[in-house]
CSV table of N, CA and C in Angstrom, one decimal:
chain,number,residue,atom,x,y,z
A,1,MET,N,-84.8,159.4,124.7
A,1,MET,CA,-84.3,160.7,123.8
A,1,MET,C,-83.1,161.1,124.2
A,2,SER,N,-82.0,161.8,123.7
A,2,SER,CA,-80.9,162.3,123.4
A,2,SER,C,-80.6,163.5,125.0
A,3,SER,N,-79.7,163.4,125.7
A,3,SER,CA,-80.0,165.1,126.2
A,3,SER,C,-78.8,166.0,124.9
A,4,SER,N,-78.4,165.8,124.5
A,4,SER,CA,-77.9,166.6,123.0
A,4,SER,C,-78.7,166.7,122.1
A,5,TYR,N,-79.0,167.5,121.3
A,5,TYR,CA,-79.7,167.2,119.7
A,5,TYR,C,-78.8,167.3,118.6
A,6,ASN,N,-79.0,166.8,117.8
A,6,ASN,CA,-78.3,167.1,116.3
A,6,ASN,C,-78.8,168.2,115.7
A,7,VAL,N,-78.2,169.5,115.6
A,7,VAL,CA,-78.3,170.8,115.2
A,7,VAL,C,-78.9,170.5,113.6
A,8,PHE,N,-78.1,170.1,113.1
A,8,PHE,CA,-78.1,169.5,111.7
A,8,PHE,C,-79.6,168.8,111.3
A,9,LEU,N,-79.6,168.2,112.2
A,9,LEU,CA,-80.9,166.8,111.4
A,9,LEU,C,-82.6,168.3,112.1
A,10,ILE,N,-81.9,169.0,112.9
A,10,ILE,CA,-83.4,169.7,113.3
A,10,ILE,C,-83.0,170.8,112.1
A,11,LEU,N,-82.4,171.1,111.5
A,11,LEU,CA,-82.5,172.5,111.1
A,11,LEU,C,-82.6,171.9,109.5
A,12,GLY,N,-82.5,170.4,109.4
A,12,GLY,CA,-83.2,169.6,107.9
A,12,GLY,C,-84.6,169.4,107.9
A,13,ALA,N,-84.9,169.3,109.6
A,13,ALA,CA,-86.6,169.3,109.7
A,13,ALA,C,-87.0,170.6,109.6
A,14,ALA,N,-86.6,171.4,109.8
A,14,ALA,CA,-87.1,172.5,109.6
A,14,ALA,C,-87.3,172.9,108.1
A,15,LEU,N,-86.0,172.9,107.3
A,15,LEU,CA,-86.2,173.2,106.1
A,15,LEU,C,-87.3,172.2,105.5
A,16,SER,N,-87.7,171.0,105.6
A,16,SER,CA,-88.6,170.3,105.1
A,16,SER,C,-89.7,170.2,105.8
A,17,ALA,N,-89.9,171.1,107.0
A,17,ALA,CA,-91.3,171.4,107.2
A,17,ALA,C,-91.8,172.7,106.2
A,18,MET,N,-91.0,173.6,106.3
A,18,MET,CA,-91.3,174.9,105.7
A,18,MET,C,-91.5,174.3,104.1
A,19,ALA,N,-91.2,173.4,103.3
A,19,ALA,CA,-91.5,172.9,102.3
A,19,ALA,C,-92.5,172.0,102.1
A,20,ALA,N,-92.8,171.6,103.5
A,20,ALA,CA,-94.3,170.9,103.3
A,20,ALA,C,-95.8,172.1,103.3
A,21,ALA,N,-95.3,173.2,104.4
A,21,ALA,CA,-96.1,174.4,104.8
A,21,ALA,C,-96.3,174.6,103.4
A,22,LEU,N,-95.5,175.1,102.4
A,22,LEU,CA,-95.4,175.8,101.1
A,22,LEU,C,-96.1,175.0,100.5
A,23,HIS,N,-96.0,173.6,100.3
A,23,HIS,CA,-97.5,173.0,99.4
A,23,HIS,C,-98.5,173.1,99.8
A,24,PHE,N,-98.6,172.5,101.3
A,24,PHE,CA,-99.7,172.4,102.0
A,24,PHE,C,-100.8,173.9,101.8
A,25,ALA,N,-100.2,175.1,101.8
A,25,ALA,CA,-100.4,176.4,101.3
A,25,ALA,C,-101.0,176.6,99.8
A,26,CYS,N,-100.4,176.1,98.7
A,26,CYS,CA,-100.9,175.7,97.7
A,26,CYS,C,-102.4,175.4,97.7
A,27,MET,N,-102.9,174.4,98.6
A,27,MET,CA,-104.0,173.9,98.6
A,27,MET,C,-105.1,175.5,98.8
A,28,ILE,N,-104.4,176.2,99.9
A,28,ILE,CA,-105.0,177.1,100.3
A,28,ILE,C,-105.5,178.0,99.3
A,29,TRP,N,-103.8,178.9,98.8
A,29,TRP,CA,-104.2,180.0,97.5
A,29,TRP,C,-104.4,179.7,96.4
A,30,GLY,N,-104.2,178.4,96.1
A,30,GLY,CA,-104.6,177.9,94.9
A,30,GLY,C,-103.8,178.5,93.8
A,31,ALA,N,-104.2,179.0,92.5
A,31,ALA,CA,-103.2,179.2,91.1
A,31,ALA,C,-102.4,179.9,91.8
A,32,PRO,N,-102.8,180.8,92.2
A,32,PRO,CA,-101.2,182.1,92.1
A,32,PRO,C,-100.3,181.7,92.8
A,33,LEU,N,-100.4,180.8,94.3
A,33,LEU,CA,-99.2,180.3,94.7
A,33,LEU,C,-98.3,179.3,94.1
A,34,PHE,N,-99.7,178.4,93.2
A,34,PHE,CA,-98.7,177.6,92.1
A,34,PHE,C,-97.7,178.0,91.2
A,35,ARG,N,-98.4,179.3,90.9
A,35,ARG,CA,-97.6,179.7,89.6
A,35,ARG,C,-96.1,180.7,90.3
A,36,PHE,N,-96.3,181.0,91.7
A,36,PHE,CA,-95.6,181.8,92.3
A,36,PHE,C,-94.3,180.7,92.9
A,37,LEU,N,-94.4,179.6,93.0
A,37,LEU,CA,-93.8,178.5,93.2
A,37,LEU,C,-92.9,177.9,92.5
A,38,GLY,N,-93.8,178.2,91.1
A,38,GLY,CA,-93.1,177.5,89.7
A,38,GLY,C,-93.6,176.1,89.1
A,39,ALA,N,-94.6,175.7,89.8
A,39,ALA,CA,-94.8,174.8,89.8
A,39,ALA,C,-95.7,174.4,88.4
A,40,GLY,N,-96.0,175.0,87.2
A,40,GLY,CA,-95.9,175.2,85.8
A,40,GLY,C,-97.7,175.2,85.6
A,41,GLU,N,-97.7,175.9,84.4
A,41,GLU,CA,-99.1,176.6,83.9
A,41,GLU,C,-100.1,175.5,84.5
A,42,PRO,N,-99.8,174.2,84.1
A,42,PRO,CA,-101.0,173.7,83.3
A,42,PRO,C,-101.3,173.3,85.1
A,43,ILE,N,-100.7,172.9,85.9
A,43,ILE,CA,-101.2,172.6,87.4
A,43,ILE,C,-102.1,173.7,88.3
A,44,ALA,N,-101.3,175.1,87.5
A,44,ALA,CA,-102.3,176.1,88.1
A,44,ALA,C,-103.6,176.3,87.5
A,45,ARG,N,-103.6,176.0,86.3
A,45,ARG,CA,-104.7,175.8,85.6
A,45,ARG,C,-105.9,175.1,86.3
A,46,MET,N,-105.6,174.2,86.7
A,46,MET,CA,-105.7,172.7,87.0
A,46,MET,C,-106.8,173.4,88.5
A,47,ALA,N,-105.6,173.9,89.4
A,47,ALA,CA,-106.3,174.3,90.4
A,47,ALA,C,-107.6,175.7,90.1
A,48,GLU,N,-107.2,176.9,89.2
A,48,GLU,CA,-108.1,177.4,89.0
A,48,GLU,C,-109.6,177.0,88.6
A,49,LYS,N,-109.5,175.8,87.9
A,49,LYS,CA,-111.0,175.4,87.6
A,49,LYS,C,-111.2,174.2,88.9
A,50,GLY,N,-110.8,174.2,89.5
A,50,GLY,CA,-110.8,173.5,90.9
A,50,GLY,C,-110.8,171.7,90.7
A,51,HIS,N,-110.1,171.3,89.8
A,51,HIS,CA,-109.7,169.7,89.8
A,51,HIS,C,-108.9,169.5,91.0
A,52,TRP,N,-109.3,167.9,91.2
A,52,TRP,CA,-108.6,167.5,92.5
A,52,TRP,C,-107.3,167.1,92.4
A,53,TYR,N,-106.5,167.0,90.9
A,53,TYR,CA,-105.1,166.6,91.0
A,53,TYR,C,-104.5,167.6,91.6
A,54,ALA,N,-104.2,168.8,91.6
A,54,ALA,CA,-103.6,169.7,91.4
A,54,ALA,C,-103.3,169.6,93.8
A,55,ASN,N,-104.7,170.0,93.6
A,55,ASN,CA,-104.4,169.8,95.3
A,55,ASN,C,-104.2,168.2,95.9
A,56,PHE,N,-104.2,167.4,95.0
A,56,PHE,CA,-103.8,166.1,95.8
A,56,PHE,C,-102.5,165.9,95.5
A,57,ILE,N,-101.9,166.4,94.4
A,57,ILE,CA,-100.0,166.8,94.5
A,57,ILE,C,-99.4,167.5,95.2
A,58,ALA,N,-100.2,168.5,95.6
A,58,ALA,CA,-99.7,169.3,96.9
A,58,ALA,C,-99.3,168.6,98.1
A,59,PHE,N,-100.6,168.1,98.3
A,59,PHE,CA,-101.1,167.2,99.7
A,59,PHE,C,-99.9,166.0,100.0
A,60,ALA,N,-100.1,165.1,98.6
A,60,ALA,CA,-98.9,164.2,98.8
A,60,ALA,C,-97.6,164.8,99.0
A,61,ILE,N,-97.2,165.6,98.5
A,61,ILE,CA,-95.9,166.0,98.4
A,61,ILE,C,-95.6,166.7,99.6
A,62,GLY,N,-96.6,167.3,100.4
A,62,GLY,CA,-96.5,167.9,101.6
A,62,GLY,C,-96.4,167.0,102.8
A,63,THR,N,-97.3,166.3,102.3
A,63,THR,CA,-97.4,164.9,103.3
A,63,THR,C,-95.7,164.1,104.0
A,64,LEU,N,-95.3,163.9,102.3
A,64,LEU,CA,-94.1,163.0,102.5
A,64,LEU,C,-93.1,164.2,103.2
A,65,LEU,N,-93.0,165.2,102.7
A,65,LEU,CA,-92.3,166.4,103.0
A,65,LEU,C,-92.3,166.7,105.0
A,66,ALA,N,-93.5,166.4,105.2
A,66,ALA,CA,-93.6,166.2,106.7
A,66,ALA,C,-93.9,165.1,107.6
A,67,VAL,N,-93.4,164.1,106.7
A,67,VAL,CA,-92.9,162.9,107.3
A,67,VAL,C,-91.4,163.2,107.7
A,68,TRP,N,-90.9,163.6,106.2
A,68,TRP,CA,-89.5,163.4,106.3
A,68,TRP,C,-88.9,164.3,107.9
A,69,ALA,N,-89.5,165.5,107.9
A,69,ALA,CA,-89.2,166.1,109.0
A,69,ALA,C,-89.5,165.7,110.3
A,70,ALA,N,-91.0,164.9,110.4
A,70,ALA,CA,-90.3,164.1,111.4
A,70,ALA,C,-89.3,163.1,111.7
A,71,TYR,N,-88.9,162.1,110.6
A,71,TYR,CA,-87.6,161.5,110.8
A,71,TYR,C,-86.5,162.5,110.9
A,72,ALA,N,-86.1,163.2,110.7
A,72,ALA,CA,-85.2,164.1,110.9
A,72,ALA,C,-85.1,164.8,112.4
A,73,LEU,N,-86.3,164.8,112.8
A,73,LEU,CA,-86.1,164.9,114.3
A,73,LEU,C,-86.3,164.4,115.5
A,74,SER,N,-86.7,162.7,114.8
A,74,SER,CA,-86.4,161.7,115.5
A,74,SER,C,-85.3,161.4,115.4
A,75,GLY,N,-84.1,161.4,114.6
A,75,GLY,CA,-83.0,161.0,114.3
A,75,GLY,C,-82.2,162.2,115.1
A,76,ALA,N,-82.8,163.6,115.2
A,76,ALA,CA,-82.1,164.6,116.0
A,76,ALA,C,-82.0,164.3,117.5
A,77,GLY,N,-82.8,163.5,117.7
A,77,GLY,CA,-83.2,163.3,119.5
A,77,GLY,C,-84.2,164.0,120.0
A,78,LEU,N,-85.2,165.0,118.8
A,78,LEU,CA,-86.6,165.5,119.5
A,78,LEU,C,-88.0,164.5,119.4
A,79,LEU,N,-87.6,163.8,118.9
A,79,LEU,CA,-89.4,162.8,118.9
A,79,LEU,C,-88.5,161.3,119.5
A,80,ILE,N,-89.6,160.7,119.6
A,80,ILE,CA,-89.6,159.2,119.9
A,80,ILE,C,-88.5,158.5,118.4
A,81,ARG,N,-88.1,157.5,118.8
A,81,ARG,CA,-86.8,156.8,117.5
A,81,ARG,C,-88.2,156.1,116.7
A,82,LEU,N,-88.2,156.7,115.6
A,82,LEU,CA,-89.3,156.1,114.7
A,82,LEU,C,-88.4,154.9,114.0
A,83,PRO,N,-89.1,153.9,113.7
A,83,PRO,CA,-89.0,152.8,113.2
A,83,PRO,C,-88.0,153.0,111.6
A,84,PHE,N,-87.0,152.4,111.7
A,84,PHE,CA,-85.8,152.1,110.5
A,84,PHE,C,-85.3,153.4,110.3
A,85,VAL,N,-85.2,154.1,111.4
A,85,VAL,CA,-84.6,155.6,111.2
A,85,VAL,C,-83.2,155.9,110.7
A,86,GLN,N,-82.3,154.9,110.8
A,86,GLN,CA,-81.2,155.3,109.8
A,86,GLN,C,-81.6,154.8,108.5
A,87,LEU,N,-82.2,154.3,108.4
A,87,LEU,CA,-82.5,153.4,106.9
A,87,LEU,C,-83.1,154.6,106.1
A,88,VAL,N,-84.1,155.2,106.8
A,88,VAL,CA,-85.5,156.1,105.9
A,88,VAL,C,-84.8,157.5,106.0
A,89,LEU,N,-83.9,158.0,107.2
A,89,LEU,CA,-82.7,159.0,106.8
A,89,LEU,C,-81.8,159.0,105.9
A,90,SER,N,-81.1,158.0,105.6
A,90,SER,CA,-80.3,157.8,104.6
A,90,SER,C,-80.9,158.0,103.2
A,91,ALA,N,-82.4,157.4,103.2
A,91,ALA,CA,-82.7,157.7,102.0
A,91,ALA,C,-83.2,159.2,101.4
A,92,ILE,N,-83.9,159.7,102.7
A,92,ILE,CA,-84.6,160.8,102.7
A,92,ILE,C,-82.9,161.9,102.2
A,93,THR,N,-82.2,161.9,102.7
A,93,THR,CA,-80.4,162.5,102.0
A,93,THR,C,-80.4,162.0,100.9
A,94,GLY,N,-80.1,160.9,100.5
A,94,GLY,CA,-80.2,160.6,99.2
A,94,GLY,C,-81.2,161.0,98.2
A,95,ILE,N,-82.0,161.1,98.3
A,95,ILE,CA,-83.0,161.6,97.8
A,95,ILE,C,-83.3,163.3,97.1
A,96,TYR,N,-83.4,164.0,98.5
A,96,TYR,CA,-82.9,165.0,98.3
A,96,TYR,C,-81.2,165.4,97.4
A,97,LEU,N,-80.2,164.9,97.4
A,97,LEU,CA,-79.2,165.4,96.9
A,97,LEU,C,-79.5,164.5,95.2
A,98,LEU,N,-79.9,163.3,95.4
A,98,LEU,CA,-80.3,162.8,93.5
A,98,LEU,C,-81.4,163.8,93.1
A,99,ARG,N,-82.2,164.2,93.7
A,99,ARG,CA,-83.0,165.7,93.3
A,99,ARG,C,-82.3,166.6,92.9
A,100,ALA,N,-81.0,167.1,93.7
A,100,ALA,CA,-80.4,168.2,93.2
A,100,ALA,C,-79.5,168.2,91.9
A,101,VAL,N,-78.8,167.1,91.9
A,101,VAL,CA,-78.5,166.5,90.5
A,101,VAL,C,-79.5,166.4,89.5
A,102,ALA,N,-80.1,165.5,89.4
A,102,ALA,CA,-81.0,164.9,88.7
A,102,ALA,C,-81.5,165.6,88.2
A,103,PHE,N,-82.0,166.8,87.9
A,103,PHE,CA,-83.1,167.8,87.3
A,103,PHE,C,-82.8,168.0,85.7
A,104,PRO,N,-81.5,167.9,85.4
A,104,PRO,CA,-81.9,167.6,83.6
A,104,PRO,C,-82.3,166.4,83.0
A,105,LEU,N,-82.3,165.5,83.7
A,105,LEU,CA,-82.7,164.4,83.4
A,105,LEU,C,-84.7,164.5,83.6
A,106,LEU,N,-84.9,165.1,84.8
A,106,LEU,CA,-86.2,165.3,85.0
A,106,LEU,C,-86.6,166.2,84.4
A,107,LYS,N,-86.3,167.3,84.2
A,107,LYS,CA,-86.8,168.6,83.1
A,107,LYS,C,-87.7,167.9,82.0
A,108,PRO,N,-87.0,167.6,81.3
A,108,PRO,CA,-88.1,166.9,80.2
A,108,PRO,C,-89.6,166.4,80.0
A,109,ALA,N,-89.8,165.7,81.8
A,109,ALA,CA,-90.9,165.2,82.1
A,109,ALA,C,-91.4,166.1,82.4
A,110,PHE,N,-91.2,167.3,82.8
A,110,PHE,CA,-92.1,168.4,83.3
A,110,PHE,C,-91.8,169.9,82.4
A,111,PRO,N,-91.5,169.9,81.4
A,111,PRO,CA,-91.9,171.0,80.4
A,111,PRO,C,-92.1,172.4,81.0
A,112,ASP,N,-93.1,172.1,81.4
A,112,ASP,CA,-94.0,173.8,81.6
A,112,ASP,C,-93.2,174.8,82.8
A,113,ASN,N,-92.4,173.6,83.8
A,113,ASN,CA,-91.5,174.3,84.8
A,113,ASN,C,-90.6,174.9,84.3
A,114,SER,N,-90.3,176.2,84.8
A,114,SER,CA,-89.3,177.0,84.3
A,114,SER,C,-87.9,176.8,84.6
A,115,ASP,N,-86.8,177.2,83.7
A,115,ASP,CA,-85.6,177.1,84.2
A,115,ASP,C,-85.1,177.7,85.5
A,116,THR,N,-85.7,178.8,86.4
A,116,THR,CA,-85.4,179.6,86.9
A,116,THR,C,-86.1,178.2,88.4
A,117,PHE,N,-87.3,177.5,88.3
A,117,PHE,CA,-88.0,176.4,89.2
A,117,PHE,C,-86.7,175.7,89.6
A,118,TRP,N,-86.2,175.1,88.4
A,118,TRP,CA,-85.4,173.8,88.4
A,118,TRP,C,-84.0,174.2,88.9
A,119,LEU,N,-83.5,175.4,88.7
A,119,LEU,CA,-82.2,175.8,89.1
A,119,LEU,C,-82.5,176.3,91.0
A,120,VAL,N,-83.7,176.6,91.5
A,120,VAL,CA,-83.7,177.4,92.5
A,120,VAL,C,-84.2,175.7,93.5
A,121,THR,N,-85.5,174.8,92.9
A,121,THR,CA,-85.5,174.0,93.7
A,121,THR,C,-84.1,173.0,93.7
A,122,SER,N,-83.4,173.0,92.6
A,122,SER,CA,-82.4,171.9,93.0
A,122,SER,C,-81.3,172.3,93.9
A,123,GLY,N,-80.9,173.8,94.0
A,123,GLY,CA,-80.3,174.5,95.3
A,123,GLY,C,-80.8,174.2,96.5
A,124,ILE,N,-81.9,174.3,96.6
A,124,ILE,CA,-82.8,173.8,97.8
A,124,ILE,C,-82.7,172.3,98.3
A,125,CYS,N,-82.5,171.7,97.2
A,125,CYS,CA,-82.2,170.7,97.7
A,125,CYS,C,-81.0,169.8,97.8
A,126,PHE,N,-80.3,170.7,97.0
A,126,PHE,CA,-78.6,170.3,97.7
A,126,PHE,C,-78.5,170.4,98.5
A,127,ILE,N,-78.8,171.9,99.3
A,127,ILE,CA,-78.5,172.3,100.8
A,127,ILE,C,-79.3,171.3,101.9
A,128,ILE,N,-80.4,171.3,101.6
A,128,ILE,CA,-81.1,170.5,102.3
A,128,ILE,C,-80.7,168.6,102.6
A,129,GLY,N,-80.1,168.5,101.4
A,129,GLY,CA,-79.9,167.0,101.4
A,129,GLY,C,-78.0,167.1,102.3
A,130,LEU,N,-77.3,168.4,101.8
A,130,LEU,CA,-76.0,168.1,102.9
A,130,LEU,C,-76.2,168.8,104.1
A,131,VAL,N,-77.2,169.3,104.7
A,131,VAL,CA,-77.3,169.3,105.8
A,131,VAL,C,-78.2,168.1,106.6
A,132,HIS,N,-78.8,167.5,106.0
A,132,HIS,CA,-79.0,165.9,106.3
A,132,HIS,C,-77.6,165.3,106.5
A,133,LEU,N,-77.2,164.9,105.4
A,133,LEU,CA,-76.1,164.3,105.5
A,133,LEU,C,-75.0,164.8,106.3
A,134,VAL,N,-74.5,165.8,106.8
A,134,VAL,CA,-73.6,166.0,107.7
A,134,VAL,C,-74.5,165.8,109.2
A,135,GLY,N,-75.8,165.7,109.2
A,135,GLY,CA,-76.2,165.7,110.6
A,135,GLY,C,-76.2,163.8,110.8
A,136,LEU,N,-76.5,163.0,109.9
A,136,LEU,CA,-76.8,162.0,109.7
A,136,LEU,C,-75.6,161.3,109.9
A,137,ARG,N,-74.3,162.0,109.6
A,137,ARG,CA,-73.3,161.3,109.6
A,137,ARG,C,-72.5,161.6,110.9
A,138,GLN,N,-73.2,162.6,111.7
A,138,GLN,CA,-72.8,162.7,113.1
A,138,GLN,C,-73.5,161.7,114.3
A,139,ILE,N,-74.6,161.5,113.8
A,139,ILE,CA,-75.0,160.4,114.4
A,139,ILE,C,-75.1,159.2,113.8
A,140,TRP,N,-74.5,158.7,113.0
A,140,TRP,CA,-74.4,157.4,112.2
A,140,TRP,C,-73.9,156.0,113.5
A,141,HIS,N,-73.4,156.3,114.2
A,141,HIS,CA,-72.5,155.6,114.8
A,141,HIS,C,-73.5,155.7,116.3
A,142,GLN,N,-74.6,156.2,116.4
A,142,GLN,CA,-75.3,156.0,117.7
A,142,GLN,C,-77.2,155.1,117.3
A,143,LEU,N,-77.2,155.0,115.9
A,143,LEU,CA,-78.0,154.7,115.4
A,143,LEU,C,-78.4,153.0,115.6
C-alpha cells in the first residue's frame, strides 16, 4: 500500500458504498424505500407481494456497487491491489459517466421511473463518475 492515499478515489468509494447501502436497504424496508428512491411502481408492488425479483435486483446492484467501492479503495491505496485495477477503474468511471448522459436512451426501457428519478440519479452518476475520473487520472502512471 502507498503512504499517500488518493482522496478522490476514497470519495468515489464512499459514494459507491452509500449507493450500495441504499440498494441493500431496499431489501429490508421493501416497497416504501423502493418508492422513495423512485424505482418504479412495478418493482414496489413486487416487493409488497414478496416477489423475489425486486430483492434480487436490489441485491445484484448493491453487490456490484460494493465491488466498485472496493476497486476504488484499492486504487486509492487503502486496500490490497485488486486484479486489473486500472482496467476495472476505467470501466467503472466510464459506466458512471455513460449512465449519466445516456438516460434519455434508457428511459423508454423503464417507463415507470419518474423524470425526477432519471434527473437525480443521472446527476449523482455524473458526480461519482467525475470524482472517479479525477482520482484515476491522478494515479494513472502508478498503475
